[in-house]
Amino acid sequence: EQEQEEDVRQLHKIFEKLEMADQIVLCRTARLLPEACSNLWLATRRRLDFRTLQQEMPLEDQRNHLLGHMMTHFKCVYFVADQLQENLNTLERAGVKSLTAVQRVELLMSGKGRPGTDHPPPQPQPQPQPMPSNSSVDIAPRGMAQWPLHALPKLMRNVRRLKAMCHVQVHFIEHFAHLELLILYGSISQTALTGIFERCQQLERLFLKYSHLSHLNLKAMRNCPKLRDLSVPVGLFARQRDFLMELNHLHLLELTHCGRNVKLTLESLRFIVSRRSGWLEQIQLDCQCFTDPNWMLDVGLERCHRLRGLVLVNCSFGNREISELGMPSVQKYIALNSCHDLKEYQVLDMVRSCPGLRELYLIDCPQLSWKLLQGICRIRKRENLSYPITVVLGKCPELRQDYQNMVGRALPPPPSPIQIPLPLLSFQFSNYWCFKVAFIRIERIQGENQTIEDMQLFFYQNF
């Protein structure tokens, strides 16, 4: 009776907030309310987020009801890693023994427990001696209890995507037999990583984002036949580069923390180009750490003769001829973002050296004017191709203003010939430009473009 009285009081509080018309509707359709709630939760509550669960439902019986009703329907779970045992206790009190439908899991950290990327994980006292590159000694960071992690594979046996912001020192990830994507922002022990390579046969994408991982040995990675996308710190790549270049099934290789050691970054890129120049399909680079414009020449980038796409961010070209810098010939698209010293004659040289180029992205390049568009149009007219070049503009104020001053009637946007994550919106074409659409089309970026960081190298499949 006491519980029933409490339920009546809670219901009364809810009814007080409703208009009379809404109260009548609920009264007349009360028998349908459980089904309506169930349908609404199935549509809107497929994600279980322990960061906000208690704030949204402060009473335990509320949380227990939702968790018990939705335990076979949750698709995604956000745990607070340094409060993981409390999260598991919440599930246990609700009678949840398994979350079989969950396919995506994120282990996030509360603000006070987030692992940094500027320093290695704390070491137990006394401080150990520096480890050699082939050491298998595990680093044991503090900050959170590791033992609750063992409960996760039994709780969620069908996980396919796992992201962990915490340090991982115990063997639990390897028990996710269906794991396809793994993103680690903290450190990981050698034995735990080896276990993943040996048992996660479905793993396709692995991103090791922590900076201090140079001690790891990746050779057990050959046991992952489906692995195609890999991200590692440049220091780890430098130690494992011969082995990694033997992985013929790699499609994406990302090198991170490049700004920490510019010399090592250039050496790594030079090594990749020397071994796989003919199989590089696309290159994306944040060039902020490269102070010398000759870096492309130094690494031999011009040897990449099959390159379909090139994205350069924060690249300094100096007042140099493009032919002197060793820039490669590109088949499909070039994107230049935040290249603040880029001159018109340099862009025209790029277009001349890349016959048949389909798209040119110019973003935050303030020294360009409308004369560049005229020059590109003349070049493409001489090439006599069956398709125009599409020039995509963003944050080029002078070029945009000059172009808008000539705006006249509108033309429909052309279809984009490549899949690139930049939302586009067609400019209006003046009468002057509408007669040149066979050679050049102008578009502009709507909203923010995707930020490129560090280095991404895409290889042709089965190289």
Short mmCIF file of C-alpha atoms in Angstrom, two decimals:
data_model
loop_
_atom_site.label_atom_id
_atom_site.label_comp_id
_atom_site.label_asym_id
_atom_site.label_seq_id
_atom_site.Cartn_x
_atom_site.Cartn_y
_atom_site.Cartn_z
CA GLU A 1 0.00 0.00 0.00
CA GLN A 2 2.84 2.40 0.77
CA GLU A 3 4.36 1.83 -2.70
CA GLN A 4 0.95 2.39 -4.28
CA GLU A 5 0.55 5.66 -2.41
CA GLU A 6 3.97 6.80 -3.64
CA ASP A 7 3.00 5.91 -7.22
CA VAL A 8 -0.20 7.94 -6.85
CA ARG A 9 1.76 10.95 -5.58
CA GLN A 10 4.18 10.78 -8.51
CA LEU A 11 1.31 10.44 -10.97
CA HIS A 12 -0.40 13.43 -9.39
CA LYS A 13 2.73 15.55 -9.85
CA ILE A 14 2.84 14.62 -13.54
CA PHE A 15 -0.87 15.37 -14.05
CA GLU A 16 -0.46 18.78 -12.46
CA LYS A 17 1.91 19.76 -15.28
CA LEU A 18 -0.57 18.79 -18.02
CA GLU A 19 -3.38 20.80 -19.52
CA MET A 20 -6.89 19.48 -18.86
CA ALA A 21 -7.27 18.32 -22.45
CA ASP A 22 -4.10 16.22 -22.15
CA GLN A 23 -5.27 14.77 -18.83
CA ILE A 24 -8.52 13.64 -20.44
CA VAL A 25 -6.65 12.02 -23.32
CA LEU A 26 -4.49 10.03 -20.88
CA CYS A 27 -7.50 9.04 -18.82
CA ARG A 28 -9.40 7.74 -21.84
CA THR A 29 -6.41 5.89 -23.37
CA ALA A 30 -4.73 4.63 -20.20
CA ARG A 31 -4.83 1.03 -21.40
CA LEU A 32 -2.64 1.99 -24.38
CA LEU A 33 -0.04 3.88 -22.33
CA PRO A 34 2.42 0.97 -21.77
CA GLU A 35 2.52 0.16 -25.48
CA ALA A 36 2.92 3.84 -26.38
CA CYS A 37 5.82 4.22 -23.94
CA SER A 38 7.45 1.07 -25.27
CA ASN A 39 7.25 2.27 -28.87
CA LEU A 40 8.62 5.68 -27.94
CA TRP A 41 11.56 4.21 -26.04
CA LEU A 42 12.36 1.83 -28.88
CA ALA A 43 12.52 4.82 -31.20
CA THR A 44 14.47 7.20 -28.96
CA ARG A 45 16.29 5.27 -26.20
CA ARG A 46 18.44 2.75 -28.04
CA ARG A 47 21.55 4.40 -26.56
CA LEU A 48 22.39 3.85 -22.88
CA ASP A 49 24.54 6.68 -21.52
CA PHE A 50 25.79 6.30 -17.95
CA ARG A 51 27.09 9.88 -17.99
CA THR A 52 23.54 11.23 -17.88
CA LEU A 53 21.44 8.28 -16.66
CA GLN A 54 21.27 9.31 -13.02
CA GLN A 55 20.55 12.96 -13.84
CA GLU A 56 17.71 11.97 -16.17
CA MET A 57 16.24 9.41 -13.75
CA PRO A 58 17.30 10.18 -10.17
CA LEU A 59 15.15 7.43 -8.61
CA GLU A 60 16.47 3.89 -8.70
CA ASP A 61 13.12 2.32 -9.52
CA GLN A 62 12.88 4.57 -12.59
CA ARG A 63 16.28 3.45 -13.83
CA ASN A 64 15.47 -0.18 -13.08
CA HIS A 65 12.24 -0.01 -15.06
CA LEU A 66 13.88 1.49 -18.14
CA LEU A 67 16.90 -0.83 -18.05
CA GLY A 68 14.77 -3.91 -17.54
CA HIS A 69 12.42 -2.98 -20.37
CA MET A 70 15.16 -1.98 -22.86
CA MET A 71 17.95 -4.45 -22.04
CA THR A 72 17.35 -6.48 -25.22
CA HIS A 73 17.05 -3.37 -27.38
CA PHE A 74 20.04 -1.15 -26.50
CA LYS A 75 22.39 -0.79 -29.49
CA CYS A 76 25.03 1.50 -27.98
CA VAL A 77 26.39 1.97 -24.45
CA TYR A 78 28.52 4.80 -23.06
CA PHE A 79 30.28 3.74 -19.86
CA VAL A 80 32.24 6.01 -17.52
CA ALA A 81 35.43 3.95 -17.36
CA ASP A 82 36.72 5.25 -14.02
CA GLN A 83 33.25 4.56 -12.53
CA LEU A 84 32.75 1.27 -14.37
CA GLN A 85 31.99 -0.84 -11.31
CA GLU A 86 29.24 1.59 -10.31
CA ASN A 87 27.81 1.35 -13.84
CA LEU A 88 27.84 -2.45 -13.63
CA ASN A 89 26.18 -2.34 -10.21
CA THR A 90 23.38 -0.24 -11.69
CA LEU A 91 22.76 -2.92 -14.31
CA GLU A 92 22.86 -5.68 -11.72
CA ARG A 93 20.30 -3.95 -9.48
CA ALA A 94 18.00 -3.68 -12.50
CA GLY A 95 18.30 -7.42 -13.13
CA VAL A 96 20.24 -6.94 -16.39
CA LYS A 97 22.53 -9.91 -16.97
CA SER A 98 23.27 -9.33 -20.64
CA LEU A 99 22.95 -6.69 -23.35
CA THR A 100 22.91 -8.92 -26.40
CA ALA A 101 21.86 -6.28 -28.92
CA VAL A 102 24.69 -3.85 -28.10
CA GLN A 103 27.12 -3.47 -30.99
CA ARG A 104 28.88 -0.23 -30.07
CA VAL A 105 30.60 0.54 -26.74
CA GLU A 106 32.54 3.59 -25.59
CA LEU A 107 34.60 3.67 -22.40
CA LEU A 108 34.81 7.35 -21.57
CA MET A 109 36.56 9.06 -18.69
CA SER A 110 35.20 11.57 -16.25
CA GLY A 111 37.02 14.91 -16.39
CA LYS A 112 39.29 14.05 -13.47
CA GLY A 113 40.39 10.70 -14.90
CA ARG A 114 41.09 11.40 -18.58
CA PRO A 115 44.45 10.05 -19.80
CA GLY A 116 46.62 12.74 -21.32
CA THR A 117 48.57 12.53 -24.55
CA ASP A 118 51.45 14.79 -23.56
CA HIS A 119 52.94 12.52 -20.92
CA PRO A 120 53.42 8.77 -20.57
CA PRO A 121 51.15 6.95 -18.13
CA PRO A 122 52.28 7.15 -14.49
CA GLN A 123 54.70 4.44 -13.44
CA PRO A 124 54.73 2.62 -10.10
CA GLN A 125 57.57 3.48 -7.72
CA PRO A 126 60.42 2.99 -8.08
CA GLN A 127 60.74 4.33 -11.62
CA PRO A 128 61.72 1.51 -14.03
CA GLN A 129 64.59 1.76 -16.45
CA PRO A 130 63.74 2.75 -20.06
CA MET A 131 62.57 -0.26 -22.02
CA PRO A 132 64.25 -1.40 -25.23
CA SER A 133 62.16 -1.38 -28.39
CA ASN A 134 61.63 -5.15 -28.31
CA SER A 135 60.61 -5.26 -24.64
CA SER A 136 57.40 -7.01 -23.69
CA VAL A 137 57.23 -5.41 -20.22
CA ASP A 138 53.82 -3.87 -19.65
CA ILE A 139 53.27 -0.30 -18.57
CA ALA A 140 50.86 -0.12 -15.62
CA PRO A 141 49.14 3.27 -15.47
CA ARG A 142 47.08 4.40 -12.55
CA GLY A 143 43.79 6.26 -12.61
CA MET A 144 41.15 3.51 -12.67
CA ALA A 145 40.57 -0.06 -11.58
CA GLN A 146 41.20 -2.55 -14.39
CA TRP A 147 39.40 -5.61 -13.01
CA PRO A 148 35.81 -4.46 -13.82
CA LEU A 149 36.76 -4.51 -17.51
CA HIS A 150 36.70 -8.32 -17.44
CA ALA A 151 32.90 -8.27 -17.04
CA LEU A 152 32.24 -6.46 -20.33
CA PRO A 153 32.65 -9.30 -22.89
CA LYS A 154 30.26 -11.56 -20.95
CA LEU A 155 27.75 -8.72 -20.62
CA MET A 156 27.91 -7.73 -24.31
CA ARG A 157 29.03 -10.58 -26.52
CA ASN A 158 28.09 -9.01 -29.87
CA VAL A 159 30.14 -5.80 -29.72
CA ARG A 160 31.55 -4.73 -33.08
CA ARG A 161 32.82 -1.21 -32.34
CA LEU A 162 34.82 -0.31 -29.22
CA LYS A 163 36.29 3.05 -28.27
CA ALA A 164 38.31 3.36 -25.05
CA MET A 165 39.59 6.60 -23.58
CA CYS A 166 41.21 4.74 -20.67
CA HIS A 167 44.46 2.83 -20.33
CA VAL A 168 44.07 -0.90 -20.98
CA GLN A 169 46.32 -3.34 -19.13
CA VAL A 170 44.14 -6.46 -18.83
CA HIS A 171 42.93 -9.04 -21.31
CA PHE A 172 39.28 -8.33 -22.06
CA ILE A 173 39.08 -6.84 -25.56
CA GLU A 174 40.24 -10.10 -27.13
CA HIS A 175 37.02 -11.78 -25.92
CA PHE A 176 34.90 -9.62 -28.24
CA ALA A 177 34.90 -12.20 -31.01
CA HIS A 178 32.96 -10.00 -33.46
CA LEU A 179 35.01 -6.81 -32.97
CA GLU A 180 35.54 -4.88 -36.21
CA LEU A 181 36.64 -1.42 -35.04
CA LEU A 182 38.90 -0.60 -32.09
CA ILE A 183 39.96 2.94 -31.09
CA LEU A 184 42.30 3.32 -28.11
CA TYR A 185 43.16 6.75 -26.74
CA GLY A 186 45.07 5.39 -23.75
CA SER A 187 48.03 3.06 -23.46
CA ILE A 188 47.75 -0.70 -23.85
CA SER A 189 49.98 -3.48 -22.56
CA GLN A 190 51.90 -5.64 -24.99
CA THR A 191 50.21 -8.86 -23.89
CA ALA A 192 46.73 -7.32 -24.15
CA LEU A 193 47.47 -6.07 -27.67
CA THR A 194 48.91 -9.41 -28.74
CA GLY A 195 45.79 -11.13 -27.42
CA ILE A 196 43.64 -8.86 -29.59
CA PHE A 197 45.67 -9.70 -32.68
CA GLU A 198 45.49 -13.41 -32.00
CA ARG A 199 41.76 -13.70 -31.20
CA CYS A 200 39.89 -10.82 -32.88
CA GLN A 201 39.78 -12.33 -36.34
CA GLN A 202 37.09 -9.92 -37.57
CA LEU A 203 39.08 -6.76 -36.75
CA GLU A 204 39.11 -4.41 -39.74
CA ARG A 205 40.10 -1.03 -38.29
CA LEU A 206 42.57 -0.30 -35.48
CA PHE A 207 43.42 3.20 -34.22
CA LEU A 208 46.13 3.51 -31.54
CA LYS A 209 45.96 7.19 -30.63
CA TYR A 210 48.17 7.37 -27.55
CA SER A 211 51.52 9.06 -28.11
CA HIS A 212 53.81 6.87 -25.98
CA LEU A 213 53.47 3.47 -27.63
CA SER A 214 56.91 3.06 -29.21
CA HIS A 215 57.67 0.05 -27.00
CA LEU A 216 54.93 -2.06 -28.60
CA ASN A 217 55.58 -4.91 -30.99
CA LEU A 218 52.97 -5.20 -33.77
CA LYS A 219 54.14 -8.39 -35.49
CA ALA A 220 51.22 -10.42 -34.17
CA MET A 221 49.08 -8.19 -36.38
CA ARG A 222 49.63 -10.64 -39.22
CA ASN A 223 47.01 -12.81 -37.48
CA CYS A 224 44.31 -10.27 -38.41
CA PRO A 225 43.55 -11.08 -42.05
CA LYS A 226 40.79 -8.47 -42.38
CA LEU A 227 42.68 -5.48 -40.94
CA ARG A 228 42.69 -2.72 -43.55
CA ASP A 229 42.79 0.60 -41.65
CA LEU A 230 45.56 1.33 -39.15
CA SER A 231 46.49 4.42 -37.15
CA VAL A 232 49.70 4.54 -35.10
CA PRO A 233 51.95 7.25 -33.65
CA VAL A 234 54.83 8.11 -35.94
CA GLY A 235 57.33 6.90 -33.29
CA LEU A 236 55.75 3.43 -33.26
CA PHE A 237 55.67 3.31 -37.06
CA ALA A 238 59.37 4.17 -37.24
CA ARG A 239 60.20 1.13 -35.10
CA GLN A 240 57.87 -1.24 -36.94
CA ARG A 241 58.03 0.21 -40.46
CA ASP A 242 59.55 -2.80 -42.26
CA PHE A 243 56.86 -5.11 -40.92
CA LEU A 244 54.00 -2.66 -41.55
CA MET A 245 55.00 -2.15 -45.17
CA GLU A 246 54.68 -5.91 -45.68
CA LEU A 247 50.94 -5.74 -44.89
CA ASN A 248 49.63 -5.77 -48.44
CA HIS A 249 45.98 -5.60 -47.38
CA LEU A 250 46.26 -2.15 -45.73
CA HIS A 251 44.03 0.52 -47.27
CA LEU A 252 44.59 3.37 -44.79
CA LEU A 253 47.74 4.11 -42.82
CA GLU A 254 47.51 7.09 -40.48
CA LEU A 255 50.54 8.50 -38.67
CA THR A 256 49.77 10.68 -35.65
CA HIS A 257 51.72 13.03 -33.37
CA CYS A 258 53.80 14.08 -36.36
CA GLY A 259 54.66 17.48 -34.93
CA ARG A 260 56.58 15.97 -32.02
CA ASN A 261 59.47 14.84 -34.21
CA VAL A 262 59.48 16.46 -37.65
CA LYS A 263 62.68 14.72 -38.74
CA LEU A 264 61.24 11.32 -37.88
CA THR A 265 57.99 12.19 -39.66
CA LEU A 266 59.83 13.11 -42.88
CA GLU A 267 61.96 9.97 -42.64
CA SER A 268 58.84 7.85 -42.24
CA LEU A 269 57.10 9.46 -45.21
CA ARG A 270 60.26 9.08 -47.30
CA PHE A 271 60.39 5.38 -46.40
CA ILE A 272 56.72 4.82 -47.32
CA VAL A 273 57.16 6.58 -50.66
CA SER A 274 60.30 4.58 -51.42
CA ARG A 275 58.49 1.30 -50.75
CA ARG A 276 54.98 2.00 -52.02
CA SER A 277 55.05 5.04 -54.31
CA GLY A 278 53.17 3.26 -57.07
CA TRP A 279 50.41 2.12 -54.74
CA LEU A 280 49.58 5.40 -53.02
CA GLU A 281 46.07 6.44 -54.01
CA GLN A 282 45.40 9.47 -51.79
CA ILE A 283 47.49 11.53 -49.36
CA GLN A 284 46.19 13.91 -46.70
CA LEU A 285 48.73 15.95 -44.75
CA ASP A 286 48.73 18.66 -42.12
CA CYS A 287 51.97 20.39 -43.09
CA GLN A 288 52.13 22.85 -40.22
CA CYS A 289 55.27 21.26 -38.81
CA PHE A 290 57.09 21.41 -42.17
CA THR A 291 58.84 24.80 -42.21
CA ASP A 292 60.90 24.13 -45.35
CA PRO A 293 58.87 24.20 -48.62
CA ASN A 294 61.31 21.61 -50.03
CA TRP A 295 59.83 18.80 -47.91
CA MET A 296 57.94 17.28 -50.89
CA LEU A 297 61.18 17.12 -52.84
CA ASP A 298 63.04 15.66 -49.87
CA VAL A 299 60.63 12.74 -49.42
CA GLY A 300 60.31 12.11 -53.18
CA LEU A 301 56.59 12.76 -53.36
CA GLU A 302 56.79 13.36 -57.12
CA ARG A 303 57.41 9.60 -57.50
CA CYS A 304 53.75 8.91 -56.62
CA HIS A 305 52.63 8.69 -60.25
CA ARG A 306 49.24 7.03 -59.58
CA LEU A 307 48.02 9.55 -57.03
CA ARG A 308 44.29 10.28 -57.37
CA GLY A 309 43.93 12.81 -54.56
CA LEU A 310 46.14 15.18 -52.57
CA VAL A 311 45.04 17.24 -49.56
CA LEU A 312 47.50 19.75 -48.08
CA VAL A 313 46.62 21.72 -44.94
CA ASN A 314 48.71 24.59 -43.54
CA CYS A 315 51.22 24.11 -46.33
CA SER A 316 53.83 26.80 -46.99
CA PHE A 317 54.93 27.09 -50.62
CA GLY A 318 57.15 30.12 -50.20
CA ASN A 319 57.67 32.19 -53.32
CA ARG A 320 58.75 29.14 -55.28
CA GLU A 321 57.85 27.57 -58.58
CA ILE A 322 55.77 24.41 -58.12
CA SER A 323 58.08 22.52 -60.48
CA GLU A 324 60.93 23.16 -58.03
CA LEU A 325 59.08 21.76 -55.00
CA GLY A 326 58.62 18.18 -56.20
CA MET A 327 54.83 18.24 -56.10
CA PRO A 328 53.33 15.07 -57.64
CA SER A 329 50.97 14.94 -60.58
CA VAL A 330 47.44 14.22 -59.35
CA GLN A 331 44.72 12.54 -61.40
CA LYS A 332 41.46 13.54 -59.72
CA TYR A 333 41.42 16.22 -57.03
CA ILE A 334 43.67 18.59 -55.09
CA ALA A 335 42.55 20.29 -51.87
CA LEU A 336 44.52 23.22 -50.43
CA ASN A 337 43.37 24.35 -47.01
CA SER A 338 44.80 27.23 -44.95
CA CYS A 339 47.69 27.74 -47.35
CA HIS A 340 48.04 31.42 -46.56
CA ASP A 341 51.02 32.20 -48.78
CA LEU A 342 49.64 30.40 -51.85
CA LYS A 343 49.92 32.51 -55.01
CA GLU A 344 47.82 32.41 -58.17
CA TYR A 345 50.71 31.42 -60.42
CA GLN A 346 51.43 28.45 -58.15
CA VAL A 347 47.85 27.17 -58.40
CA LEU A 348 47.96 27.58 -62.19
CA ASP A 349 51.20 25.59 -62.29
CA MET A 350 49.46 22.80 -60.34
CA VAL A 351 46.61 22.71 -62.83
CA ARG A 352 49.04 22.62 -65.77
CA SER A 353 51.04 19.79 -64.22
CA CYS A 354 47.88 17.74 -63.53
CA PRO A 355 46.15 17.39 -66.91
CA GLY A 356 42.63 16.06 -66.53
CA LEU A 357 42.26 17.22 -62.92
CA ARG A 358 38.57 17.08 -62.00
CA GLU A 359 38.29 19.05 -58.76
CA LEU A 360 40.28 21.78 -57.06
CA TYR A 361 39.42 22.78 -53.48
CA LEU A 362 40.68 26.19 -52.32
CA ILE A 363 39.89 26.88 -48.67
CA ASP A 364 41.21 29.78 -46.63
CA CYS A 365 43.73 30.87 -49.26
CA PRO A 366 43.43 34.67 -48.95
CA GLN A 367 45.87 35.77 -51.67
CA LEU A 368 43.82 34.42 -54.59
CA SER A 369 41.67 36.60 -56.86
CA TRP A 370 39.24 36.10 -59.74
CA LYS A 371 42.16 36.18 -62.20
CA LEU A 372 42.94 32.66 -61.05
CA LEU A 373 39.59 31.44 -62.39
CA GLN A 374 40.27 33.03 -65.77
CA GLY A 375 43.66 31.38 -65.91
CA ILE A 376 42.24 27.95 -65.06
CA CYS A 377 39.56 28.39 -67.69
CA ARG A 378 42.17 29.14 -70.38
CA ILE A 379 44.22 26.08 -69.38
CA ARG A 380 41.23 23.75 -69.50
CA LYS A 381 40.08 25.17 -72.82
CA ARG A 382 43.44 24.27 -74.34
CA GLU A 383 43.23 20.75 -72.89
CA ASN A 384 39.98 20.19 -74.82
CA LEU A 385 38.47 17.66 -72.39
CA SER A 386 34.91 16.35 -72.33
CA TYR A 387 34.32 17.51 -68.73
CA PRO A 388 35.00 20.74 -66.81
CA ILE A 389 37.13 21.23 -63.73
CA THR A 390 35.11 22.01 -60.60
CA VAL A 391 36.68 24.70 -58.41
CA VAL A 392 35.35 24.62 -54.85
CA LEU A 393 35.87 27.78 -52.81
CA GLY A 394 35.76 28.40 -49.08
CA LYS A 395 37.08 31.28 -46.96
CA CYS A 396 38.72 32.98 -49.95
CA PRO A 397 37.27 36.46 -49.33
CA GLU A 398 38.79 38.41 -52.23
CA LEU A 399 38.11 35.68 -54.77
CA ARG A 400 34.56 35.23 -53.53
CA GLN A 401 33.82 38.96 -53.50
CA ASP A 402 35.13 39.45 -57.03
CA TYR A 403 33.05 36.54 -58.22
CA GLN A 404 29.86 37.66 -56.49
CA ASN A 405 30.14 41.08 -58.06
CA MET A 406 29.50 39.39 -61.38
CA VAL A 407 26.55 37.28 -60.20
CA GLY A 408 23.65 37.08 -62.54
CA ARG A 409 21.23 34.26 -63.19
CA ALA A 410 21.46 30.93 -61.33
CA LEU A 411 22.40 27.57 -62.71
CA PRO A 412 21.69 24.18 -61.04
CA PRO A 413 24.57 22.57 -59.12
CA PRO A 414 26.58 19.94 -60.98
CA PRO A 415 26.96 16.46 -59.46
CA SER A 416 30.20 15.99 -57.52
CA PRO A 417 32.43 13.47 -59.32
CA ILE A 418 34.14 12.24 -56.12
CA GLN A 419 33.10 11.27 -52.63
CA ILE A 420 34.73 13.85 -50.35
CA PRO A 421 33.31 15.06 -47.02
CA LEU A 422 32.75 18.70 -48.03
CA PRO A 423 29.13 19.98 -48.28
CA LEU A 424 28.73 22.04 -51.42
CA LEU A 425 26.39 24.76 -52.54
CA SER A 426 26.40 26.11 -56.11
CA PHE A 427 27.24 29.68 -56.83
CA GLN A 428 25.07 31.71 -59.10
CA PHE A 429 26.67 32.13 -62.49
CA SER A 430 26.83 35.40 -64.35
CA ASN A 431 26.31 35.58 -68.08
CA TYR A 432 30.07 35.81 -68.35
CA TRP A 433 30.68 32.48 -66.62
CA CYS A 434 27.71 30.54 -67.93
CA PHE A 435 29.40 30.33 -71.34
CA LYS A 436 32.45 28.76 -69.71
CA VAL A 437 30.76 25.89 -67.83
CA ALA A 438 32.13 23.44 -70.37
CA PHE A 439 35.59 24.25 -68.99
CA ILE A 440 35.13 25.37 -65.38
CA ARG A 441 32.40 25.20 -62.73
CA ILE A 442 32.48 27.17 -59.50
CA GLU A 443 31.03 25.96 -56.22
CA ARG A 444 31.44 27.02 -52.63
CA ILE A 445 31.56 25.20 -49.32
CA GLN A 446 28.53 25.47 -47.09
CA GLY A 447 29.39 25.32 -43.39
CA GLU A 448 32.64 24.00 -41.94
CA ASN A 449 34.85 21.61 -43.84
CA GLN A 450 36.30 18.53 -42.19
CA THR A 451 39.57 19.22 -40.40
CA ILE A 452 42.58 17.19 -41.53
CA GLU A 453 45.16 16.37 -38.85
CA ASP A 454 48.51 14.61 -39.01
CA MET A 455 48.98 12.27 -42.00
CA GLN A 456 46.67 9.83 -43.79
CA LEU A 457 47.91 7.64 -46.62
CA PHE A 458 45.43 5.64 -48.69
CA PHE A 459 46.70 2.71 -50.74
CA TYR A 460 45.16 0.97 -53.70
CA GLN A 461 43.66 -2.31 -52.54
CA ASN A 462 45.69 -5.51 -52.94
CA PHE A 463 48.97 -3.79 -53.55
#
